PDB file of C-alpha atoms in Angstrom:
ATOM      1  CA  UNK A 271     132.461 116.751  99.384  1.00  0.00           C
ATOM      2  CA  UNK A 272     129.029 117.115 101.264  1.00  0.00           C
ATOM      3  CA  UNK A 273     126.787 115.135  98.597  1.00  0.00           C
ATOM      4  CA  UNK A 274     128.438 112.001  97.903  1.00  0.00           C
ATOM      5  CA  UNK A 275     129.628 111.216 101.505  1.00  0.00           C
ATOM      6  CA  UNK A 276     126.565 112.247 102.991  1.00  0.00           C
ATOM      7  CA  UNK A 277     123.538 110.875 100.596  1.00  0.00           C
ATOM      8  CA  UNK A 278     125.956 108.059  99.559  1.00  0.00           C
ATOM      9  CA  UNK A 279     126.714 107.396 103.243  1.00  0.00           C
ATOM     10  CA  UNK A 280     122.571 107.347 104.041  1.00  0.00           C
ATOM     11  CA  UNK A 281     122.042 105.370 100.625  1.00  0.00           C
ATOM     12  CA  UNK A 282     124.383 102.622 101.191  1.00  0.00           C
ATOM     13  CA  UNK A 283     123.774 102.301 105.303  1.00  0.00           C
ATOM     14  CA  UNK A 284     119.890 102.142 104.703  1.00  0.00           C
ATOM     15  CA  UNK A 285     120.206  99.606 102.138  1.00  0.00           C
ATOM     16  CA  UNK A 286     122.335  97.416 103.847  1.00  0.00           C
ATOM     17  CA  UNK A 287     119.550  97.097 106.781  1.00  0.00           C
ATOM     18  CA  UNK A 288     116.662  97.344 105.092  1.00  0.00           C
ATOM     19  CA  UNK A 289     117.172  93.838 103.311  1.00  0.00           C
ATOM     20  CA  UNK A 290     117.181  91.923 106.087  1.00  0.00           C
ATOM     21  CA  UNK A 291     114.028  89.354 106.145  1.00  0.00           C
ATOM     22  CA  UNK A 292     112.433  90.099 108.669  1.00  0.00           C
ATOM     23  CA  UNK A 293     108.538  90.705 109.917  1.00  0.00           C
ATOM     24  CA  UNK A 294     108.222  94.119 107.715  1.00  0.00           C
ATOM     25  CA  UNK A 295     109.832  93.115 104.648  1.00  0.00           C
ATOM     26  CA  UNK A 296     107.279  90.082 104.841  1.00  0.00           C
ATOM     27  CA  UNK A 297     104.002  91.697 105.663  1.00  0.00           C
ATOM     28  CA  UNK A 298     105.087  94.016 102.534  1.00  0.00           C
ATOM     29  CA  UNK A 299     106.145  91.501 100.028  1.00  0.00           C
ATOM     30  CA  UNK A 300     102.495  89.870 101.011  1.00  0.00           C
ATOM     31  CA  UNK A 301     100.422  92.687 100.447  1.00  0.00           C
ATOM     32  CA  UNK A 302     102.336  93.454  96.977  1.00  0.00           C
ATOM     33  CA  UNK A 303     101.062  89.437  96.364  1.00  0.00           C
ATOM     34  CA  UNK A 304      97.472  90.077  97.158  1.00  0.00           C
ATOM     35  CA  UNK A 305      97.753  93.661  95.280  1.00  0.00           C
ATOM     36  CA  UNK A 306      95.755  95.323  98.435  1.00  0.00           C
ATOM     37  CA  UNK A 307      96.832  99.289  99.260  1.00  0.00           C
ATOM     38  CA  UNK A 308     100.530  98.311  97.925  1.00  0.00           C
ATOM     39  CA  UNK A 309     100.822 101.927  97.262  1.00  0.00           C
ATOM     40  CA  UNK A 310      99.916 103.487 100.765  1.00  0.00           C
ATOM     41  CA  UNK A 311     101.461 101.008 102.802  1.00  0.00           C
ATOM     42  CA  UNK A 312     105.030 101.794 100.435  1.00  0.00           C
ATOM     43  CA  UNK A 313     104.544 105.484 101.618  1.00  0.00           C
ATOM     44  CA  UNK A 314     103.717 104.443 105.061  1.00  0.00           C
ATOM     45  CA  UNK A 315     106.868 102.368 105.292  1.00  0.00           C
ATOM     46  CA  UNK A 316     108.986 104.772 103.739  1.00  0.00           C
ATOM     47  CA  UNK A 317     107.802 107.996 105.557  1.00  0.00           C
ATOM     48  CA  UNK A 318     108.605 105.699 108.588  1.00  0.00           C
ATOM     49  CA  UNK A 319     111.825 105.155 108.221  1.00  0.00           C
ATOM     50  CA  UNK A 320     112.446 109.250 106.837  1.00  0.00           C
ATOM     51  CA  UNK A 321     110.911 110.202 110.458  1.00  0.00           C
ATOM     52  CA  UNK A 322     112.745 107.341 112.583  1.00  0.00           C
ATOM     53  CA  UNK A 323     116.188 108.336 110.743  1.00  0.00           C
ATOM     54  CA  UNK A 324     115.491 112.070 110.966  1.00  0.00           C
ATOM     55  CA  UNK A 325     114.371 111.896 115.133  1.00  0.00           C
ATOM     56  CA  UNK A 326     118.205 109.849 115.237  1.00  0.00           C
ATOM     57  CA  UNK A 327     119.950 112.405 113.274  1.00  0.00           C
ATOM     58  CA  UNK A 328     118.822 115.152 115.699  1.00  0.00           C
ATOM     59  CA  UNK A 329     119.729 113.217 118.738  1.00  0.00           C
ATOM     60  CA  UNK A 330     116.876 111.392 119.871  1.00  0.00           C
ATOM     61  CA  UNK A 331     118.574 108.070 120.178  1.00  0.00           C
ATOM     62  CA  UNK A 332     119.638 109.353 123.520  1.00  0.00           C
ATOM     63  CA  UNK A 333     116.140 109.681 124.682  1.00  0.00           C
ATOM     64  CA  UNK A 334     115.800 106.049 123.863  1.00  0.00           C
ATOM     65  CA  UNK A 335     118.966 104.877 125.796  1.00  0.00           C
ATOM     66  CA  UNK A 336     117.473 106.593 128.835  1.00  0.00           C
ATOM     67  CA  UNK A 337     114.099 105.243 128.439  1.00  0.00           C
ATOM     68  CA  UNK A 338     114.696 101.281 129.233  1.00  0.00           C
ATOM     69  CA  UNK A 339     110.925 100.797 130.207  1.00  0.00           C
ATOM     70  CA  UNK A 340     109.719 102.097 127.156  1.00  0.00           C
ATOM     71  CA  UNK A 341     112.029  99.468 125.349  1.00  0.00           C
ATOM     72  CA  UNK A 342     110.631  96.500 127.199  1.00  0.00           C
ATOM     73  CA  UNK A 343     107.066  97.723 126.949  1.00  0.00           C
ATOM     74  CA  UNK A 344     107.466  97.677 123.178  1.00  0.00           C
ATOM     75  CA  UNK A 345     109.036  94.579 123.319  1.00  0.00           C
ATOM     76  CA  UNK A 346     106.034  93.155 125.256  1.00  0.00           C
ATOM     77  CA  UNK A 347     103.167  94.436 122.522  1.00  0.00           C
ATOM     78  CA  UNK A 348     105.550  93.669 119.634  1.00  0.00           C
ATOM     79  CA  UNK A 349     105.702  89.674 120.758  1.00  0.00           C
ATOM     80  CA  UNK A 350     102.346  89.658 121.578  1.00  0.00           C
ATOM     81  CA  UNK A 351     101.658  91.427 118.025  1.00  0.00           C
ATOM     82  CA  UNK A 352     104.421  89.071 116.005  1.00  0.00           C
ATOM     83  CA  UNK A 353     102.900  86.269 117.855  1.00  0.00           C
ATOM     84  CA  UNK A 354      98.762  86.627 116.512  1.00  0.00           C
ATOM     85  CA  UNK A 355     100.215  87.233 113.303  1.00  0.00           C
ATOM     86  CA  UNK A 356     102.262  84.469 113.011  1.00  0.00           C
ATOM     87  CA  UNK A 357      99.426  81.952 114.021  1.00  0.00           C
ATOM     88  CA  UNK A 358      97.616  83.632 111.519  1.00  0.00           C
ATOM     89  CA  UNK A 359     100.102  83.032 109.282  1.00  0.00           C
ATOM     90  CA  UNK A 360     100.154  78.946 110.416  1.00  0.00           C
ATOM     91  CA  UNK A 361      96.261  78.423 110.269  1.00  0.00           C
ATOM     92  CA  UNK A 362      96.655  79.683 107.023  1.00  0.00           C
ATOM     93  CA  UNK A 363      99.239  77.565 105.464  1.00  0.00           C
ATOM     94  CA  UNK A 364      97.389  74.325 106.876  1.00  0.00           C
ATOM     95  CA  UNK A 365      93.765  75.729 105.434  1.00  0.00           C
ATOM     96  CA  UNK A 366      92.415  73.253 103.154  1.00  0.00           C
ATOM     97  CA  UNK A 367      91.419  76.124 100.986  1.00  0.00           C
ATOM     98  CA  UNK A 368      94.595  77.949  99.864  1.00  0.00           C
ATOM     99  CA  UNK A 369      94.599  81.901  98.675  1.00  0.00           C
ATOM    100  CA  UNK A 370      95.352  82.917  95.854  1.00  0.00           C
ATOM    101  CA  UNK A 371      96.821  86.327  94.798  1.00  0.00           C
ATOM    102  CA  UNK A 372      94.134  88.173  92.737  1.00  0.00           C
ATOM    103  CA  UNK A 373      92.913  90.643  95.782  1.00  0.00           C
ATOM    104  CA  UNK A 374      89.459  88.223  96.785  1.00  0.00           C
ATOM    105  CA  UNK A 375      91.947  87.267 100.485  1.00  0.00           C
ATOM    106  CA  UNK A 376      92.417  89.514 102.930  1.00  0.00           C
ATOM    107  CA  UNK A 377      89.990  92.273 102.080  1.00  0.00           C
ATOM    108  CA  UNK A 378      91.063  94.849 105.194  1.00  0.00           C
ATOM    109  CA  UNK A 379      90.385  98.116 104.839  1.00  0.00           C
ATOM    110  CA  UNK A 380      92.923 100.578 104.348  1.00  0.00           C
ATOM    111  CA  UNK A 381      92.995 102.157 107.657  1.00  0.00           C
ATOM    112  CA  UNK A 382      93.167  97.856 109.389  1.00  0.00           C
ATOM    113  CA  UNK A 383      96.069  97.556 106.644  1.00  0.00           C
ATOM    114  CA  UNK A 384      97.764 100.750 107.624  1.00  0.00           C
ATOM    115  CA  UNK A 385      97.509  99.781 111.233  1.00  0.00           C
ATOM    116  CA  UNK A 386      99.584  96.624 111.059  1.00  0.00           C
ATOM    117  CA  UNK A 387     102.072  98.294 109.078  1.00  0.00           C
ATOM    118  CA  UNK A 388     102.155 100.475 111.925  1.00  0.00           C
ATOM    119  CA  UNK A 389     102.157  97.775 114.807  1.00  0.00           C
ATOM    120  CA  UNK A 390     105.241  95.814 112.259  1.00  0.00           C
ATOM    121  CA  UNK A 391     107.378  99.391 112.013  1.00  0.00           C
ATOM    122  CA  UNK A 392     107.097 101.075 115.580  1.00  0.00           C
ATOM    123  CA  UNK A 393     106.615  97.704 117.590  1.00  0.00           C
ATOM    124  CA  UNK A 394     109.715  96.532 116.780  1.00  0.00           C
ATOM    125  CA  UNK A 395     112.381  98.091 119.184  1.00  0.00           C
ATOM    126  CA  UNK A 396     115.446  96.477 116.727  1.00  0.00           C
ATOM    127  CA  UNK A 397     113.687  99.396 113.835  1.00  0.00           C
ATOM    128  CA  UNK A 398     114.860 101.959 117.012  1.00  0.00           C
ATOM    129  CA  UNK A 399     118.206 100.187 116.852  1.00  0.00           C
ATOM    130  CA  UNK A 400     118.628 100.748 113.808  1.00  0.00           C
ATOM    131  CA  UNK A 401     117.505 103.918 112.948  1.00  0.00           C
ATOM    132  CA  UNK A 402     117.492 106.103 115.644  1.00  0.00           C
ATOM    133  CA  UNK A 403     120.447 104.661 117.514  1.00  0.00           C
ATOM    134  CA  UNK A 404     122.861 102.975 114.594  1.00  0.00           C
ATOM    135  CA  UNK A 405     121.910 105.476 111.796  1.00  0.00           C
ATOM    136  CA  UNK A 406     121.000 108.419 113.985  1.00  0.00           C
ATOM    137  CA  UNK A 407     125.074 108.002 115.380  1.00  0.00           C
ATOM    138  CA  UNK A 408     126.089 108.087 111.925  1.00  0.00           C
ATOM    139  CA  UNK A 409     124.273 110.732 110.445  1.00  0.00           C
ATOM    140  CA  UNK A 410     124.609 112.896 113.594  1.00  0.00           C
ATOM    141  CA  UNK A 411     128.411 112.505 113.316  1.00  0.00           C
ATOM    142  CA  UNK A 412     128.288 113.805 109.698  1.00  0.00           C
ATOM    143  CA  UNK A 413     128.845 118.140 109.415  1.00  0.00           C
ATOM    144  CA  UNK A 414     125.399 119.867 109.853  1.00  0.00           C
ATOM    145  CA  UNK A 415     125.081 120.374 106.058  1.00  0.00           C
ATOM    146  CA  UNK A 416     125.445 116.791 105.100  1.00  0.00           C
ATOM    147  CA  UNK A 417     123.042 115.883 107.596  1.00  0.00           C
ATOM    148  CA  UNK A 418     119.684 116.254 105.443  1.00  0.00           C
ATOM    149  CA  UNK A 419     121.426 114.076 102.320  1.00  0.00           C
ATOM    150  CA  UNK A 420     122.540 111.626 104.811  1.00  0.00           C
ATOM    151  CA  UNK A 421     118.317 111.636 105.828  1.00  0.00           C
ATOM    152  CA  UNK A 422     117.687 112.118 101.819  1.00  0.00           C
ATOM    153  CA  UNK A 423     119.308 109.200 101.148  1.00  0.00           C
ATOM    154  CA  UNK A 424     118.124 106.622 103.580  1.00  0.00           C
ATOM    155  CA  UNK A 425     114.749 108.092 102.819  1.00  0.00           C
ATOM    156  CA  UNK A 426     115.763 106.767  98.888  1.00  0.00           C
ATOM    157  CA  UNK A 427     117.067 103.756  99.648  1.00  0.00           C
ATOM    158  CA  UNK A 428     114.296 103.040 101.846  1.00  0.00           C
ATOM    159  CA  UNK A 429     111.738 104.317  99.245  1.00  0.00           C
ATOM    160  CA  UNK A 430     113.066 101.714  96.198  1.00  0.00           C
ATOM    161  CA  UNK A 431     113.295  99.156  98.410  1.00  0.00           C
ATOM    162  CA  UNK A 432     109.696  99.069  99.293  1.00  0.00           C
ATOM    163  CA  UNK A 433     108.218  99.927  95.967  1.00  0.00           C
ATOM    164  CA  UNK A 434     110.143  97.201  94.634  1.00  0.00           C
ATOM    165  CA  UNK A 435     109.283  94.878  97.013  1.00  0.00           C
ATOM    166  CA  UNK A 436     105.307  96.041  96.863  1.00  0.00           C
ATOM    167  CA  UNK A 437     105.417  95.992  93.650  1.00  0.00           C
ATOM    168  CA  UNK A 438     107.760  93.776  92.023  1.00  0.00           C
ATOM    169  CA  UNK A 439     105.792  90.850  93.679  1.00  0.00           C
ATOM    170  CA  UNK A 440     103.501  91.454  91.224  1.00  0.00           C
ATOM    171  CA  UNK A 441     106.356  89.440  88.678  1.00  0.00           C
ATOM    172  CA  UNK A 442     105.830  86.178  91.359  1.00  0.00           C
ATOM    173  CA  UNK A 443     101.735  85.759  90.692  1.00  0.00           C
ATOM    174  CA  UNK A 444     102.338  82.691  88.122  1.00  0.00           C
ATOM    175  CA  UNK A 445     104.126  80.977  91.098  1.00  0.00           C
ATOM    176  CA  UNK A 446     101.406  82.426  93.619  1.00  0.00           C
ATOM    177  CA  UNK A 447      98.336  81.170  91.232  1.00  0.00           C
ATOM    178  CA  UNK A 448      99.420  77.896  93.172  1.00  0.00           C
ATOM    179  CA  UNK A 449      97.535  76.563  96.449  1.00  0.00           C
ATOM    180  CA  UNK A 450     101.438  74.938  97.500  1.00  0.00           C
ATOM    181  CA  UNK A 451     103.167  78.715  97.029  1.00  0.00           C
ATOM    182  CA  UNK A 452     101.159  80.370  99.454  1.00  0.00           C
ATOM    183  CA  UNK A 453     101.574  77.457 101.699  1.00  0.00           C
ATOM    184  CA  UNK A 454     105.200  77.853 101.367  1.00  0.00           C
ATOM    185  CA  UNK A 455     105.204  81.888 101.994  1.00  0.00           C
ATOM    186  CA  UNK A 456     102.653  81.581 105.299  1.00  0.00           C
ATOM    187  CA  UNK A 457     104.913  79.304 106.304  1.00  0.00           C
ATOM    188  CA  UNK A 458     108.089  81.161 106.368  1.00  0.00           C
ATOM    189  CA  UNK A 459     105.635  83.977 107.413  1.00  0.00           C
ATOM    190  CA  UNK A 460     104.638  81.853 110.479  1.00  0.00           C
ATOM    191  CA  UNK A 461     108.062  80.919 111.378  1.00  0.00           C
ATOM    192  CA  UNK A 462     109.768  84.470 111.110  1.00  0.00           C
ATOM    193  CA  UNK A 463     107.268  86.165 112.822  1.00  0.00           C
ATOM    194  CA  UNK A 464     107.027  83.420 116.152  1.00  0.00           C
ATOM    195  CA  UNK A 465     110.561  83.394 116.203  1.00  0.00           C
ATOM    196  CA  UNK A 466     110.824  87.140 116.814  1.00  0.00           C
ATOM    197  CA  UNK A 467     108.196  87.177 119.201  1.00  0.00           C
ATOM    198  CA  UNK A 468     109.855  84.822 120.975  1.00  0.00           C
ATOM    199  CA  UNK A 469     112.994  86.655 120.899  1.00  0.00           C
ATOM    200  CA  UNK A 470     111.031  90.148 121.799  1.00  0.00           C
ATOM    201  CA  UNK A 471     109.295  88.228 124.288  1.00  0.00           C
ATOM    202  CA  UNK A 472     112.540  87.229 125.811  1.00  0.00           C
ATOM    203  CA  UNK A 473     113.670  90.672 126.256  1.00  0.00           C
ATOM    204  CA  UNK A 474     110.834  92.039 127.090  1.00  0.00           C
ATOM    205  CA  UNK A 475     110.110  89.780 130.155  1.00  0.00           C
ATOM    206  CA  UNK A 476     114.233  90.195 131.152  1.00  0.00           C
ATOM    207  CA  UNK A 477     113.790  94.101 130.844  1.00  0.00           C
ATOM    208  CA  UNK A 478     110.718  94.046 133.071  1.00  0.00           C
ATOM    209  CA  UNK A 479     112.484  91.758 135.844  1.00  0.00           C
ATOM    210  CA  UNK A 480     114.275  94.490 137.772  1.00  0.00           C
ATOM    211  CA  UNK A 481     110.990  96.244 137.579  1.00  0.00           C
ATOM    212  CA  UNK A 482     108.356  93.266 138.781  1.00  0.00           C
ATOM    213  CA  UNK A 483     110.880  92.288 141.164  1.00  0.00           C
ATOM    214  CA  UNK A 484     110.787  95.727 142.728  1.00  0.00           C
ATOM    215  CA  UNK A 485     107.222  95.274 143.855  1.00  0.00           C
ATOM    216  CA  UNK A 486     108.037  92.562 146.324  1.00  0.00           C
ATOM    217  CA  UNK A 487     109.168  95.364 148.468  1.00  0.00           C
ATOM    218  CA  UNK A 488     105.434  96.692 148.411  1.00  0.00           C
TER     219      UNK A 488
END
């Protein structure tokens, strides 16, 4: 039967990458805690991952596997992205004046808000991996009709994910009233987010090597 194997198949796959920890997951969990544009930046992930899913199920993960540079290039401006943050993220948990979650820290505007969400979803080349390559194979193996559930039901999983991670955060403000909480979350915010700049960075610079070592010949 078309429905169940291909929304189920979407449903379950999404899900089981989405919950990952990882630099998005974070940057939404915090914005749910400061209760700042939780709702447009749960659209904006969740559109994200409809159209990244969608662009793999009609075969544009091949266009990635032939565009190495591009891959590299992202991986550059994601480490260098991951990397701000995170020492953001550090200063913060070592300020002598702690946040605290009722909206008065980190007053960006929607649009400044909107544009990291953007910079954590498409500078990331593992959210390519994932869903244009991994899911995109999958969904594009599926018969043409089952197609659209398998994209429906990423798009769902996706979708509760992120509204209960923007907004089920709101449960974790006793905890968060606390100066040593938000210590605690910048720090793991800190750490995930130099970690995988360092690992972008790493791939990034060994992507570009064929390509800087080409211009000796110049």
């Amino acid at each position: 039967m078309l429905i169940p194997s291909g929304f189920a198949s979407g449903f379950g796959l999404a899900a089981a990458l989405i919950v990952a920890i990882g630099a998005q997951n974070l940057f939404v969990l915090r914005q749910g805690l400061l209760r700042r544009h939780v709702m447009p930046v749960v659209m904006f992930c969740t559109l994200s991952d409809m159209v990244l899913v969608s662009a793999g199920v009609l075969g544009m993960g091949v266009i990635v596997q032939r565009m190495p540079a591009l891959i590299w290039v992202m991986s550059l401006g994601g480490a260098v992205f991951l990397a701000w943050y995170g020492l953001g993220a550090l200063r913060r948990a070592f300020a002598p004046v702690a946040m605290v979650a009722d909206g008065r820290e980190g007053q960006h505007s929607l649009a400044g808000t909107l544009g990291r969400a953007a910079a954590f979803t498409y500078l990331n080349p593992h959210v390519y991996l994932d869903t244009v390559l991994l899911m995109g194979a999958v969904g594009g193996g599926l018969p043409g009709a089952a197609r659209p559930l398998f994209v429906a039901g990423a798009a769902t999983a996706s979708a509760l994910w992120f509204t209960g991670l923007g907004f089920g955060a709101r449960l974790l403000h006793p905890v968060f009233a606390r100066p040593a909480a938000w210590r605690v979350l910048d720090g793991l915010v800190a750490a995930v987010m130099l970690m995988l700049a360092g690992m972008l960075a790493v791939r990034g610079l060994g992507g570009a090597a064929p390509y800087l070592a080409a211009l000796h010949w110049f």
